[in-house]
Coordinates of C-alpha atoms in Angstrom, one line a residue:
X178 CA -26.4 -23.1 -19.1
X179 CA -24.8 -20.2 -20.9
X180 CA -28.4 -18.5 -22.7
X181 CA -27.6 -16.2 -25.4
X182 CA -27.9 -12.3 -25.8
X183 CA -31.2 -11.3 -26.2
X184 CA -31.9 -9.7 -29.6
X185 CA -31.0 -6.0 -29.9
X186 CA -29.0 -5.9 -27.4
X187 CA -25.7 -6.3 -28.9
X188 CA -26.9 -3.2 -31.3
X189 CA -27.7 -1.3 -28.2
X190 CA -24.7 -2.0 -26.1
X191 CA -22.5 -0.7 -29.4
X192 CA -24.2 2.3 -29.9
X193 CA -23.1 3.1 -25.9
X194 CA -19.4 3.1 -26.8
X195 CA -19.3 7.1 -27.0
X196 CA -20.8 7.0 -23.7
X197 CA -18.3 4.4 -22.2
X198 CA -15.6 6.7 -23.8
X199 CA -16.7 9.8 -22.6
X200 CA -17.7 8.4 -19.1
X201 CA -16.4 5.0 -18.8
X202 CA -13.6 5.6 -15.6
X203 CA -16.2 8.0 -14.2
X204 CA -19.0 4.9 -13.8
X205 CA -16.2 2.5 -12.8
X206 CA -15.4 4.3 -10.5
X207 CA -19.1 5.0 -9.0
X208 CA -19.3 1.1 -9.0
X209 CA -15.9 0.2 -6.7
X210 CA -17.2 2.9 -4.4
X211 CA -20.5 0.7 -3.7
X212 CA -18.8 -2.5 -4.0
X213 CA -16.0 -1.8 -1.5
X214 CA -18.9 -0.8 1.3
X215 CA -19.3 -4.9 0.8
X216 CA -16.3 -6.0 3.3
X217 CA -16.4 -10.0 1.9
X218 CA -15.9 -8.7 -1.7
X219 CA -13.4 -5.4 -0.6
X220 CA -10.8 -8.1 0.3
X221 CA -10.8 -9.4 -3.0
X222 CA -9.6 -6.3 -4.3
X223 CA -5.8 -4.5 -4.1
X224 CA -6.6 -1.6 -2.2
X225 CA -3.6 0.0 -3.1
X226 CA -4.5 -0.3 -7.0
X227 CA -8.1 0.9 -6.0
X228 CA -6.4 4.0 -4.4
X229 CA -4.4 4.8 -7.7
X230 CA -7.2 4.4 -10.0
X231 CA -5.3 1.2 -11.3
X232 CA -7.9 -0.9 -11.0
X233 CA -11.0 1.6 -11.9
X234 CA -8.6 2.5 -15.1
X235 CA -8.2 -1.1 -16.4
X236 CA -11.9 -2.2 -16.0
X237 CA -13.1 1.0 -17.8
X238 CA -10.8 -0.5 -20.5
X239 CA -12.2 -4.0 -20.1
X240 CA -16.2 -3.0 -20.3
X241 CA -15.4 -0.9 -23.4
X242 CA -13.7 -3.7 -25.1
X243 CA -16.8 -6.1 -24.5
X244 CA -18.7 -3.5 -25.8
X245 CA -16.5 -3.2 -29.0
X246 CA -16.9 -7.0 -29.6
X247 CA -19.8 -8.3 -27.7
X248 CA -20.7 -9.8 -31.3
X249 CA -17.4 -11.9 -31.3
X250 CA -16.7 -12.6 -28.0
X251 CA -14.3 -15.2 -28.8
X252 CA -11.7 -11.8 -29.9
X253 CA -11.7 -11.9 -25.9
X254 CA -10.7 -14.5 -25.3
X255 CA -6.7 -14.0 -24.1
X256 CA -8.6 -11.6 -21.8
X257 CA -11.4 -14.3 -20.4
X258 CA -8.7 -16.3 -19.7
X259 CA -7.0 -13.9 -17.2
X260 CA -10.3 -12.9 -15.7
X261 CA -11.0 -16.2 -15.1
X262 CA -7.4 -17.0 -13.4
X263 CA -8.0 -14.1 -11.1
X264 CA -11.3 -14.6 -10.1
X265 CA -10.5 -18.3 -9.4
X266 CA -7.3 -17.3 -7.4
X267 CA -9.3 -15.0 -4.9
X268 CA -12.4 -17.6 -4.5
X269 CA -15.0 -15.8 -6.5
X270 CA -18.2 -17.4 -5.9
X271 CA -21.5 -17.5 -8.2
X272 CA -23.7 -15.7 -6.0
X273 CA -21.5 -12.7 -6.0
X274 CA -21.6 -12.0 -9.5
X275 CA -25.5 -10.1 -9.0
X276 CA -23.7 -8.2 -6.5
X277 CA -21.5 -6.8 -8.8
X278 CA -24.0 -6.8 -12.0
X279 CA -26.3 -4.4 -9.5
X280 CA -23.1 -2.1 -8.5
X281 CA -22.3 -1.9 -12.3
X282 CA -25.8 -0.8 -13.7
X283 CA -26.4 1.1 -10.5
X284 CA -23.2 3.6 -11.5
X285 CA -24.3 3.5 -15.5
X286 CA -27.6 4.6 -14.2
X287 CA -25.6 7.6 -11.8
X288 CA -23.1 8.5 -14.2
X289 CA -25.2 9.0 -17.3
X290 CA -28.4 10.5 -16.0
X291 CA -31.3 10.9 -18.3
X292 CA -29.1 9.3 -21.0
X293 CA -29.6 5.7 -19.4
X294 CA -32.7 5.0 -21.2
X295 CA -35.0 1.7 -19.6
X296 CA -33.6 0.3 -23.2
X297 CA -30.0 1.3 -22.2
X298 CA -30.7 -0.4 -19.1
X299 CA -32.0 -3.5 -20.1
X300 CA -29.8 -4.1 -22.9
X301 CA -26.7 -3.6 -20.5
X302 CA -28.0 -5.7 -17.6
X303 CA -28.5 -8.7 -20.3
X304 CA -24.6 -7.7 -21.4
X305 CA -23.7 -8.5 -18.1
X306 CA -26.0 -11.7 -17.8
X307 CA -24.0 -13.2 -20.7
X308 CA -21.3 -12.3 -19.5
X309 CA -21.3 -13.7 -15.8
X310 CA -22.7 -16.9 -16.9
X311 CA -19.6 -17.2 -19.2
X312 CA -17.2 -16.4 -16.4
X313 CA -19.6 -18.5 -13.7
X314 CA -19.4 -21.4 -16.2
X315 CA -16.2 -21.3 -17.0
X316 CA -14.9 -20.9 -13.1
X317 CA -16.9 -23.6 -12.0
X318 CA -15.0 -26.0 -14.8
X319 CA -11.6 -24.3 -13.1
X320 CA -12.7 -25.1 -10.1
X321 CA -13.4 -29.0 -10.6
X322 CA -10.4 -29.4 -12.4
X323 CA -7.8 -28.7 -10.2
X324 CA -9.4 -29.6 -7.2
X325 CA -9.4 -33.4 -9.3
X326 CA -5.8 -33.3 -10.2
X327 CA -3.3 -35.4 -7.7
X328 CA -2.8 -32.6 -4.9
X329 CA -5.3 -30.5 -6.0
X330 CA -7.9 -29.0 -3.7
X331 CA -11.0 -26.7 -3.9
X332 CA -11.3 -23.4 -1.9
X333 CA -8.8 -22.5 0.8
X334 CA -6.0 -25.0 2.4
X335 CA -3.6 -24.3 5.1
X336 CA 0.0 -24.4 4.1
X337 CA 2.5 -24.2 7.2
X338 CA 5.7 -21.9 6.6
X339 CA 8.5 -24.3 6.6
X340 CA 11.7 -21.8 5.8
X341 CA 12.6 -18.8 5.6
X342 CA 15.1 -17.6 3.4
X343 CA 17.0 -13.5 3.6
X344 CA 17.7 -13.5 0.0
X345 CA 18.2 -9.9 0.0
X346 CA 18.3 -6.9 2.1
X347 CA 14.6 -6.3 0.9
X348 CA 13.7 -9.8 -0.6
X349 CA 12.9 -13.0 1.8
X350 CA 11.5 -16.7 0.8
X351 CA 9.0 -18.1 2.5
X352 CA 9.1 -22.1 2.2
X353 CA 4.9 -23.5 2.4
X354 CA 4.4 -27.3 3.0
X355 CA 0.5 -28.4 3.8
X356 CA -0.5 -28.8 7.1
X357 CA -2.3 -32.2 6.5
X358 CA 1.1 -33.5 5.1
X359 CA -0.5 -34.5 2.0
X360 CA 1.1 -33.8 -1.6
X361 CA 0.2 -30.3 -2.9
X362 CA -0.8 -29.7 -6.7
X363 CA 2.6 -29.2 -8.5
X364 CA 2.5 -26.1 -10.3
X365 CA 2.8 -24.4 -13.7
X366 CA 6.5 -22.8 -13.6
X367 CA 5.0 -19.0 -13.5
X368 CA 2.0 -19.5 -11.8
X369 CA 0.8 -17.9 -8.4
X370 CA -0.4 -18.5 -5.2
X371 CA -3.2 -16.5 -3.4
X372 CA -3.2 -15.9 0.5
X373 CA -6.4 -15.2 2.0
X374 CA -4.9 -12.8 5.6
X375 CA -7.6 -12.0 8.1
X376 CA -5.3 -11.5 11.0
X377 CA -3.1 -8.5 12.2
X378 CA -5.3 -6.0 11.1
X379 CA -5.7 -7.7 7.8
X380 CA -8.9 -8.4 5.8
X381 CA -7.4 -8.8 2.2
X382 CA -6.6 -11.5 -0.9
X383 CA -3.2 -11.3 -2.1
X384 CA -1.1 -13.1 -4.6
X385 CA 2.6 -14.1 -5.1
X386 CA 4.1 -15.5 -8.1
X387 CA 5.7 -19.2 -7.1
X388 CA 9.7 -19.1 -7.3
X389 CA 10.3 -22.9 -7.0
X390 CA 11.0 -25.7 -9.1
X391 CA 7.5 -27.5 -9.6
X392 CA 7.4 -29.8 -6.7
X393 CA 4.6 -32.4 -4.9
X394 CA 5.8 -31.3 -1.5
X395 CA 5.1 -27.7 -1.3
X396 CA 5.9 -23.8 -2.8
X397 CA 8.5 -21.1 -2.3
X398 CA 7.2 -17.9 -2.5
X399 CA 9.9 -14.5 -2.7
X400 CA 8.4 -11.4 -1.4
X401 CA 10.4 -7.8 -1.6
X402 CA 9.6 -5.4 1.6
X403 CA 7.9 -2.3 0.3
X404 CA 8.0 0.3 2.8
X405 CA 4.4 1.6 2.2
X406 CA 3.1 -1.9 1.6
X407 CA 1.1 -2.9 4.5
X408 CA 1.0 -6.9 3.3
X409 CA 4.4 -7.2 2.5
X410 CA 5.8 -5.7 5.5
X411 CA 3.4 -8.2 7.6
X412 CA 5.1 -11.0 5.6
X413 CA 8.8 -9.6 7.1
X414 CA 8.0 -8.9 10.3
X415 CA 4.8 -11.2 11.4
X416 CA 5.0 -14.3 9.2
X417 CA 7.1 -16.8 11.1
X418 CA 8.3 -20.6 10.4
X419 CA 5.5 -23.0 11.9
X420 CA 2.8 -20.6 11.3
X421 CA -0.6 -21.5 9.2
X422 CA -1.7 -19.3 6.1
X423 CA -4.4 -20.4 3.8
X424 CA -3.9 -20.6 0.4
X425 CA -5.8 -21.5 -3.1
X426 CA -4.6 -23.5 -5.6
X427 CA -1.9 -21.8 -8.1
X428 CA -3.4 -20.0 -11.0
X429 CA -2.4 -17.7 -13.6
X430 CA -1.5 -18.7 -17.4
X431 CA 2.0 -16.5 -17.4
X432 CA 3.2 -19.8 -18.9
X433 CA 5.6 -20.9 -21.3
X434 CA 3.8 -21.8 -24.5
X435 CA 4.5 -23.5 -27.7
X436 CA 7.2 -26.4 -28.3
X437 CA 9.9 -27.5 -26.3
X438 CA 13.2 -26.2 -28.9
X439 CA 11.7 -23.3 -29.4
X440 CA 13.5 -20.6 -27.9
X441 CA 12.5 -18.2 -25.0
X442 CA 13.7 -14.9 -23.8
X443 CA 12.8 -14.4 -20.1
X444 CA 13.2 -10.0 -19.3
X445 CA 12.6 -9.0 -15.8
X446 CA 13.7 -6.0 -13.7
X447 CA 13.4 -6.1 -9.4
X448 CA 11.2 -8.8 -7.9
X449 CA 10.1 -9.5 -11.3
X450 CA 12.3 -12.1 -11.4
X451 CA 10.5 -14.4 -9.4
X452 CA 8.0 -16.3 -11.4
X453 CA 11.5 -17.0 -13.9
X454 CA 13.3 -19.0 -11.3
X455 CA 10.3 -21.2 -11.4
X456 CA 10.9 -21.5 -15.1
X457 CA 14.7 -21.5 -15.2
X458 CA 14.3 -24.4 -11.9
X459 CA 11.7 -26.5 -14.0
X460 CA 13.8 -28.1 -16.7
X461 CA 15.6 -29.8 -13.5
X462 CA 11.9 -31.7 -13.0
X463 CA 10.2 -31.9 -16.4
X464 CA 13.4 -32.2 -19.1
X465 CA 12.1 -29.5 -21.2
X466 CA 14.6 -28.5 -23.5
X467 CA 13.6 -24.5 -24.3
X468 CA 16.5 -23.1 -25.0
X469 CA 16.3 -20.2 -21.9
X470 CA 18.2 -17.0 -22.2
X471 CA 17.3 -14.5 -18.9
X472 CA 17.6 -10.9 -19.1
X473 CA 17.5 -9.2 -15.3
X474 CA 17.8 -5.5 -14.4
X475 CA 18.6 -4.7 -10.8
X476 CA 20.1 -1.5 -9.4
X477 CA 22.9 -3.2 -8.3
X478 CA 24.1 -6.9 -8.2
X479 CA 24.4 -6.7 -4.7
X480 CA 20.5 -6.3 -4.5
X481 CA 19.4 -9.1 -6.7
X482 CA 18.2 -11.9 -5.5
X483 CA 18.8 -15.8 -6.1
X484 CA 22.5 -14.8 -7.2
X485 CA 23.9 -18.4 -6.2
X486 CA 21.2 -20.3 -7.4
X487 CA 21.7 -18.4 -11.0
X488 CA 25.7 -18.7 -10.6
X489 CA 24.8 -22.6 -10.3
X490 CA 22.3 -22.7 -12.9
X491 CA 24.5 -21.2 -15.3
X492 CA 26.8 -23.6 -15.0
X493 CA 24.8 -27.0 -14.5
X494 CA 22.2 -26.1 -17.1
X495 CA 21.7 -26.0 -20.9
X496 CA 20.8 -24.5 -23.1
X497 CA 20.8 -21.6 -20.8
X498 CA 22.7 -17.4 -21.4
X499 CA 22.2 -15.4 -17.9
X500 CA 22.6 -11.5 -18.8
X501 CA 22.5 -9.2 -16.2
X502 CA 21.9 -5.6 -16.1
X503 CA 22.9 -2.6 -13.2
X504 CA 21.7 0.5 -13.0
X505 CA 23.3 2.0 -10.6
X506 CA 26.6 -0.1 -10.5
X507 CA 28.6 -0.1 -7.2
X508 CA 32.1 -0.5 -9.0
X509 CA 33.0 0.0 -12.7
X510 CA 34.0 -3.8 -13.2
X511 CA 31.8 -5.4 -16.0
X512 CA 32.0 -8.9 -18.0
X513 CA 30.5 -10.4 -21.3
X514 CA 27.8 -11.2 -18.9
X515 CA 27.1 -8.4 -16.6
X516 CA 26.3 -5.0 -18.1
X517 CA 26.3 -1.3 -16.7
X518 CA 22.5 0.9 -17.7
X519 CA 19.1 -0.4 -18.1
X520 CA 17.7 -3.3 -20.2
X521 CA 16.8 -1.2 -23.3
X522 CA 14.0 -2.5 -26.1
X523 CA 17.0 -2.3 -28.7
X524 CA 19.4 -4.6 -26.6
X525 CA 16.5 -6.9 -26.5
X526 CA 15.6 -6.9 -30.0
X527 CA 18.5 -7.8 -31.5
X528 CA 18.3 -11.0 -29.1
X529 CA 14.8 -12.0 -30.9
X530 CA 14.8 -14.4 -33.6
X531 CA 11.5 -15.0 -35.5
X532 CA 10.8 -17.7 -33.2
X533 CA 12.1 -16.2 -29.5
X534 CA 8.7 -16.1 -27.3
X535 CA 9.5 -13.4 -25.3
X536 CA 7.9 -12.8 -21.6
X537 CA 8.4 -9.5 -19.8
X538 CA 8.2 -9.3 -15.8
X539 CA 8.5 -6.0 -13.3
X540 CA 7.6 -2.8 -12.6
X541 CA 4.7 -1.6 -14.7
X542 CA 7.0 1.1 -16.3
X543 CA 9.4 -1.1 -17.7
X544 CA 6.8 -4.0 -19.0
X545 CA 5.4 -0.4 -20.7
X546 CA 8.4 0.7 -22.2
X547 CA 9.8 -2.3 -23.6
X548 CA 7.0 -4.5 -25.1
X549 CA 5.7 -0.4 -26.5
X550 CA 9.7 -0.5 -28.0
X551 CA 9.6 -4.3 -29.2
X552 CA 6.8 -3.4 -31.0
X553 CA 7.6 -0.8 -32.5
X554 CA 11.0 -2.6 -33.9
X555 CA 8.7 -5.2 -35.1
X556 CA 8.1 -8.0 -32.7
X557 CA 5.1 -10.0 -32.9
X558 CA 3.2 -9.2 -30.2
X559 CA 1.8 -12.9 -30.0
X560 CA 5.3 -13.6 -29.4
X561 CA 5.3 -11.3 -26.1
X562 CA 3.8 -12.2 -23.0
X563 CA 3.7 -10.3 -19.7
X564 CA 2.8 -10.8 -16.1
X565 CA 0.8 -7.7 -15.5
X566 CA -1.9 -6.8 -12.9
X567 CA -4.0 -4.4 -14.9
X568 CA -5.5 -4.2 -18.5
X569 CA -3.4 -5.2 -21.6
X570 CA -4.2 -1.9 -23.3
X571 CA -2.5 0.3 -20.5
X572 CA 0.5 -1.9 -21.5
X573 CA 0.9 -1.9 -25.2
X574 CA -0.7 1.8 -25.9
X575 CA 1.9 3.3 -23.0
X576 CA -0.3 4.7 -20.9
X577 CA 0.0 4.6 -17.5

């Protein structure tokens, strides 16, 4: 049972917002240092992002926007939505939510001194009361619902690696079936699956977007080697067909909404690509009838992945336009199809009707630049939807 704010607190939680804005990265921060002394709850968490100050950076951004409208929370929505995606992709439990409350009033009490009055205090720890049983509630629906739908499943369930697939140089497929041999929960085309890797010197949660056609048996997953990146490399080199990795069931709402004819413009740079071949795979399964136009970016085509399953598509679907996009082109050939430079906001924008839905995937930078550039030539933003691992704010204000 979800029990409402007490009263006065909504007042007292606004009247902290210069406080949040002055000092809101600086108790974030304070907090993920306590937290990550918690091994169980560290491996929820992108160590890489908490290195960067990604992750500090976008829930500063995130407590101050519940404190701008903790009087209408239903403005934050959109963002309840994700939380509640991710939290239910790594296996957030209940009774780790006081864990959490205690490491976030514990650094509001550290950062702001003598300024964290006993009202301050109370008035924040019943913010965060509301908020948790919102998110608790709301999970625990999650939870039951897909673990009721045909293939579904609740907590972790071992998927064996069937295939694998070089697609690139950089970029290899992994093929998952379930090791009890029993139907899997057939996916959203653009949803994700989240490993759970305690082995190898691992102890951490990490998700990949699904790049397979929605499909009872099993998932294809695409991951690109990055040098520095300790989980993907493990994935190249230590992952191996026959081998057992637990998974939860796929999540995320990077989704195409709205009716089938309306149209949709799919924009991705690099690995981004991979929750689109789910999408661009699905009308094979389901029959919808979005009329598809993709937009990739790639240094090169010979670095791109999935080239002969889009040189097939092309020609074996509709409605369906394939542009592509090189930035550092290997020979000065080009077609009506295949186009030298980066994918630029202005390129895009004259693709958009009033009714393209637009959905941007890739390297933070680029999901920066162009839905910053779309908007700015006047595309709705509800028309624009992104797969992005951070706040919506560092997105669409172009910070970074």
């Amino acid at each position: 049972m979800i029990r409402p704010l007490h009263p006065g607190t909504a007042a007292i939680v606004k009247a902290t917002i210069p406080a949040l804005e002055a000092h809101g990265l600086a108790i974030t921060k304070t907090m993920y240092a306590s937290l990550m002394q918690d091994p169980a709850i560290a491996a929820m968490f992108n160590q890489t992002d908490q290195a960067n100050g990604r992750q500090p950076h976008a829930l500063a951004a995130a407590v101050l926007a519940y404190a701008r409208h903790i009087e209408h929370p239903e403005k934050l929505k959109a963002a309840l939505d994700l939380i509640v995606e991710r939290h239910v992709a790594v296996m957030v439990e209940a009774d780790q939510y006081p864990v959490v409350g205690a490491a976030l009033l514990g650094a509001i009490r550290t950062v702001l001194g003598d300024a964290a009055t006993p009202a301050i205090m109370e008035a924040w720890g019943d913010a965060y009361r509301f908020l948790a049983e919102v998110l608790i509630t709301r999970e625990a629906d999650v939870y039951a619902e897909r673990a009721a739908l045909e293939g579904g499943w609740r907590d972790w369930r071992s998927l064996r690696v069937e295939k694998r697939t070089r697609e690139t140089d950089s970029v290899t497929s992994f093929w998952l079936v379930p090791a009890d041999d029993k139907p899997v929960l057939m996916h959203k085309p653009g949803q994700f699956l989240t490993f759970r890797l305690d082995r190898d010197g691992l102890n951490t949660r990490r998700s990949y977007s699904i790049s397979s056609a929605p499909d009872a048996r099993g998932y294809r997953i695409s991951v690109k080697r990055d040098p520095n990146g300790q989980v993907s490399r493990w994935f190249h080199d230590q992952l191996a067909v026959g081998d057992i990795v637990d998974v939860t069931p796929p999540a995320g709402n990077f989704t195409l909404e709205g009716k089938a004819e309306v149209p949709v413009l799919l924009v991705s740079a690099g690995i981004g690509i991979t929750p689109f071949m789910s999408m661009l795979l699905a009308p094979r399964v389901s029959g919808n009838t979005h009329p598809l136009h993709l937009v990739h970016g790639d240094h090169d085509l010979g670095s791109m992945p999935f080239q002969s399953e889009l040189v097939n598509l092309s020609a074996t679907t509709s409605p369906l336009l394939i542009d592509l996009f090189e930035s550092l082109p290997k020979s000065a050939a080009s077609t009506e199809r295949t186009h030298k430079g980066r994918i630029s906001a202005s390129w895009v924008r004259s693709r958009v009707t009033p009714e393209t839905h637009v959905y941007v995937c890739g390297p933070r930078s680029f999901q920066r630049d162009l839905i910053h550039g779309l908007v700015e030539q006047g595309v709705n933003r509800e028309q624009i939807h992104h797969e992005f691992f951070g706040s919506d704010e560092e997105v669409t204000s172009g910070r970074s």
